[in-house]
Amino acid sequence: GADPARGVEILLDALTHHRAALERNPDHPEYRTRMRFDLINLSTTYLQVRSHRAAADTIDEIITIAPPSADTILASAAILARASVLAADDATLSEPDRRALADTYADRAISLLRDALDRDLISAETLSTNVSLDPLRSLPAYRALLDRP
C-alpha cells in the first residue's frame, strides 16, 4: 500500500522544485497552481501521519501561493478541521494544550470560511453541505456562519 511518510518526502522534494521555478518566474499562474495542489497534498499527507502541526503550518502558504478560490479555502478549512480533531486526541500533549491547539486550528478554519463568505467565494449552502467540515459543525462560531443573512 501507499506509505504516507514516503509521500511527505516526495512532496517536499517536489515543492523544492516548485519554489525554484517560481524564483525564476514568480508570476507564472500555472507554477503557482501546481504548487498549491502539492501543498494541499502535502498537508493532507501530514494528517495521514498524524502530524497536525505540520499540516496546519502549511495552510498559510496554500492560501498565499495562488489567488483565493472556493476550492482552496474549502480544502484549507477541511485540513484545519481534521488537524483540530487530531490535536484534541494527541496523547503527547497535556489536556489543556490539546484543547488550546484544537481550538486554534478550528478558529483558523472558521476565520478562513468567514472571509470566503464575505468575499462571496463560497455560500452558506456550501458550508451546510460540505462533509469535510463536519468536525466544525458543533462549534457556535461555525453555526453563526450558517445563520448569517
Short mmCIF file of C-alpha atoms in Angstrom, two decimals:
data_model
loop_
_atom_site.label_atom_id
_atom_site.label_comp_id
_atom_site.label_asym_id
_atom_site.label_seq_id
_atom_site.Cartn_x
_atom_site.Cartn_y
_atom_site.Cartn_z
CA GLY A 1 0.00 0.00 0.00
CA ALA A 2 0.86 3.66 0.00
CA ASP A 3 3.41 4.91 2.52
CA PRO A 4 2.33 8.38 3.72
CA ALA A 5 5.74 9.09 5.30
CA ARG A 6 7.39 8.48 1.92
CA GLY A 7 4.70 10.64 0.35
CA VAL A 8 5.74 13.52 2.61
CA GLU A 9 9.36 13.14 1.42
CA ILE A 10 8.35 13.09 -2.25
CA LEU A 11 6.08 16.12 -1.89
CA LEU A 12 8.73 18.10 0.00
CA ASP A 13 11.15 17.33 -2.83
CA ALA A 14 8.57 18.42 -5.43
CA LEU A 15 7.99 21.67 -3.54
CA THR A 16 11.71 22.43 -3.69
CA HIS A 17 11.42 22.29 -7.48
CA HIS A 18 8.24 24.40 -7.47
CA ARG A 19 9.98 27.07 -5.39
CA ALA A 20 12.96 27.10 -7.77
CA ALA A 21 10.64 27.53 -10.76
CA LEU A 22 8.78 30.35 -9.02
CA GLU A 23 12.06 32.09 -8.20
CA ARG A 24 12.74 32.30 -11.93
CA ASN A 25 9.19 33.26 -12.86
CA PRO A 26 7.27 34.42 -9.74
CA ASP A 27 4.09 35.45 -11.54
CA HIS A 28 3.59 32.28 -13.57
CA PRO A 29 -0.01 31.21 -12.76
CA GLU A 30 0.45 27.55 -13.67
CA TYR A 31 3.51 27.23 -11.40
CA ARG A 32 1.51 28.73 -8.55
CA THR A 33 -1.47 26.45 -9.19
CA ARG A 34 0.65 23.31 -9.29
CA MET A 35 2.48 24.34 -6.14
CA ARG A 36 -0.84 24.95 -4.39
CA PHE A 37 -2.02 21.44 -5.33
CA ASP A 38 1.17 19.89 -3.98
CA LEU A 39 0.93 21.95 -0.79
CA ILE A 40 -2.64 20.72 -0.25
CA ASN A 41 -1.48 17.15 -0.92
CA LEU A 42 1.42 17.62 1.50
CA SER A 43 -0.84 18.98 4.22
CA THR A 44 -3.29 16.12 3.74
CA THR A 45 -0.45 13.61 3.84
CA TYR A 46 0.82 15.18 7.08
CA LEU A 47 -2.63 14.45 8.52
CA GLN A 48 -2.29 10.80 7.47
CA VAL A 49 0.89 10.55 9.56
CA ARG A 50 -0.90 12.41 12.40
CA SER A 51 1.37 15.46 12.13
CA HIS A 52 -1.31 18.07 12.77
CA ARG A 53 1.18 20.88 13.41
CA ALA A 54 2.93 20.42 10.06
CA ALA A 55 -0.43 20.16 8.29
CA ALA A 56 -1.68 23.39 9.87
CA ASP A 57 1.63 25.18 9.29
CA THR A 58 1.28 24.55 5.54
CA ILE A 59 -2.06 26.39 5.33
CA ASP A 60 -0.63 29.92 5.18
CA GLU A 61 1.46 29.03 2.15
CA ILE A 62 -1.51 27.33 0.47
CA ILE A 63 -3.59 30.48 0.91
CA THR A 64 -0.92 32.90 -0.32
CA ILE A 65 0.56 30.98 -3.26
CA ALA A 66 -2.39 31.49 -5.61
CA PRO A 67 -5.41 33.77 -5.83
CA PRO A 68 -8.10 32.76 -3.35
CA SER A 69 -10.68 30.34 -4.66
CA ALA A 70 -13.55 28.37 -3.17
CA ASP A 71 -11.63 25.11 -3.64
CA THR A 72 -8.52 26.40 -1.90
CA ILE A 73 -10.45 27.85 1.03
CA LEU A 74 -12.57 24.72 1.48
CA ALA A 75 -9.56 22.41 1.27
CA SER A 76 -7.63 24.54 3.76
CA ALA A 77 -10.54 24.74 6.19
CA ALA A 78 -11.07 20.98 5.93
CA ILE A 79 -7.39 20.35 6.67
CA LEU A 80 -7.58 22.60 9.72
CA ALA A 81 -10.79 20.88 10.85
CA ARG A 82 -9.06 17.48 10.67
CA ALA A 83 -5.97 18.90 12.38
CA SER A 84 -8.25 20.08 15.18
CA VAL A 85 -9.57 16.54 15.69
CA LEU A 86 -6.03 15.11 15.69
CA ALA A 87 -4.81 17.74 18.16
CA ALA A 88 -7.71 17.01 20.51
CA ASP A 89 -6.64 13.34 20.55
CA ASP A 90 -2.86 13.93 20.70
CA ALA A 91 -1.63 11.97 23.73
CA THR A 92 1.77 13.71 23.56
CA LEU A 93 0.10 16.96 24.69
CA SER A 94 -1.40 17.85 28.06
CA GLU A 95 -5.19 18.14 28.14
CA PRO A 96 -5.11 21.98 28.26
CA ASP A 97 -2.61 22.08 25.37
CA ARG A 98 -4.72 19.63 23.33
CA ARG A 99 -7.81 21.75 23.83
CA ALA A 100 -5.98 25.02 23.08
CA LEU A 101 -4.37 23.72 19.90
CA ALA A 102 -7.60 22.10 18.68
CA ASP A 103 -9.40 25.41 19.29
CA THR A 104 -6.67 27.35 17.46
CA TYR A 105 -6.99 25.16 14.37
CA ALA A 106 -10.79 25.32 14.42
CA ASP A 107 -10.71 29.10 14.85
CA ARG A 108 -8.37 29.43 11.86
CA ALA A 109 -10.68 27.28 9.74
CA ILE A 110 -13.71 29.35 10.71
CA SER A 111 -11.82 32.57 10.02
CA LEU A 112 -10.94 31.36 6.50
CA LEU A 113 -14.56 30.40 5.88
CA ARG A 114 -15.88 33.71 7.23
CA ASP A 115 -13.52 35.61 4.95
CA ALA A 116 -14.57 33.48 1.96
CA LEU A 117 -18.24 34.15 2.73
CA ASP A 118 -17.52 37.89 2.99
CA ARG A 119 -15.82 37.79 -0.43
CA ASP A 120 -18.65 35.71 -1.97
CA LEU A 121 -16.23 32.90 -2.78
CA ILE A 122 -18.45 30.35 -1.03
CA SER A 123 -22.06 30.22 0.12
CA ALA A 124 -23.68 29.25 3.41
CA GLU A 125 -25.26 26.37 1.48
CA THR A 126 -21.77 25.06 0.67
CA LEU A 127 -20.90 25.22 4.35
CA SER A 128 -24.05 23.36 5.31
CA THR A 129 -23.46 20.50 2.86
CA ASN A 130 -19.66 20.05 2.77
CA VAL A 131 -18.97 16.93 4.84
CA SER A 132 -15.25 17.70 5.14
CA LEU A 133 -16.24 20.50 7.52
CA ASP A 134 -18.18 18.17 9.85
CA PRO A 135 -15.67 18.49 12.71
CA LEU A 136 -16.61 22.20 12.93
CA ARG A 137 -20.40 21.80 12.93
CA SER A 138 -20.85 21.70 16.71
CA LEU A 139 -18.99 24.98 17.24
CA PRO A 140 -21.06 28.12 17.88
CA ALA A 141 -18.84 30.19 15.57
CA TYR A 142 -19.48 27.75 12.71
CA ARG A 143 -23.22 27.74 13.31
CA ALA A 144 -23.10 31.54 13.30
CA LEU A 145 -21.65 31.41 9.77
CA LEU A 146 -24.63 29.33 8.66
CA ASP A 147 -27.10 31.78 10.23
CA ARG A 148 -25.71 34.86 8.52
CA PRO A 149 -28.17 36.90 6.45
#
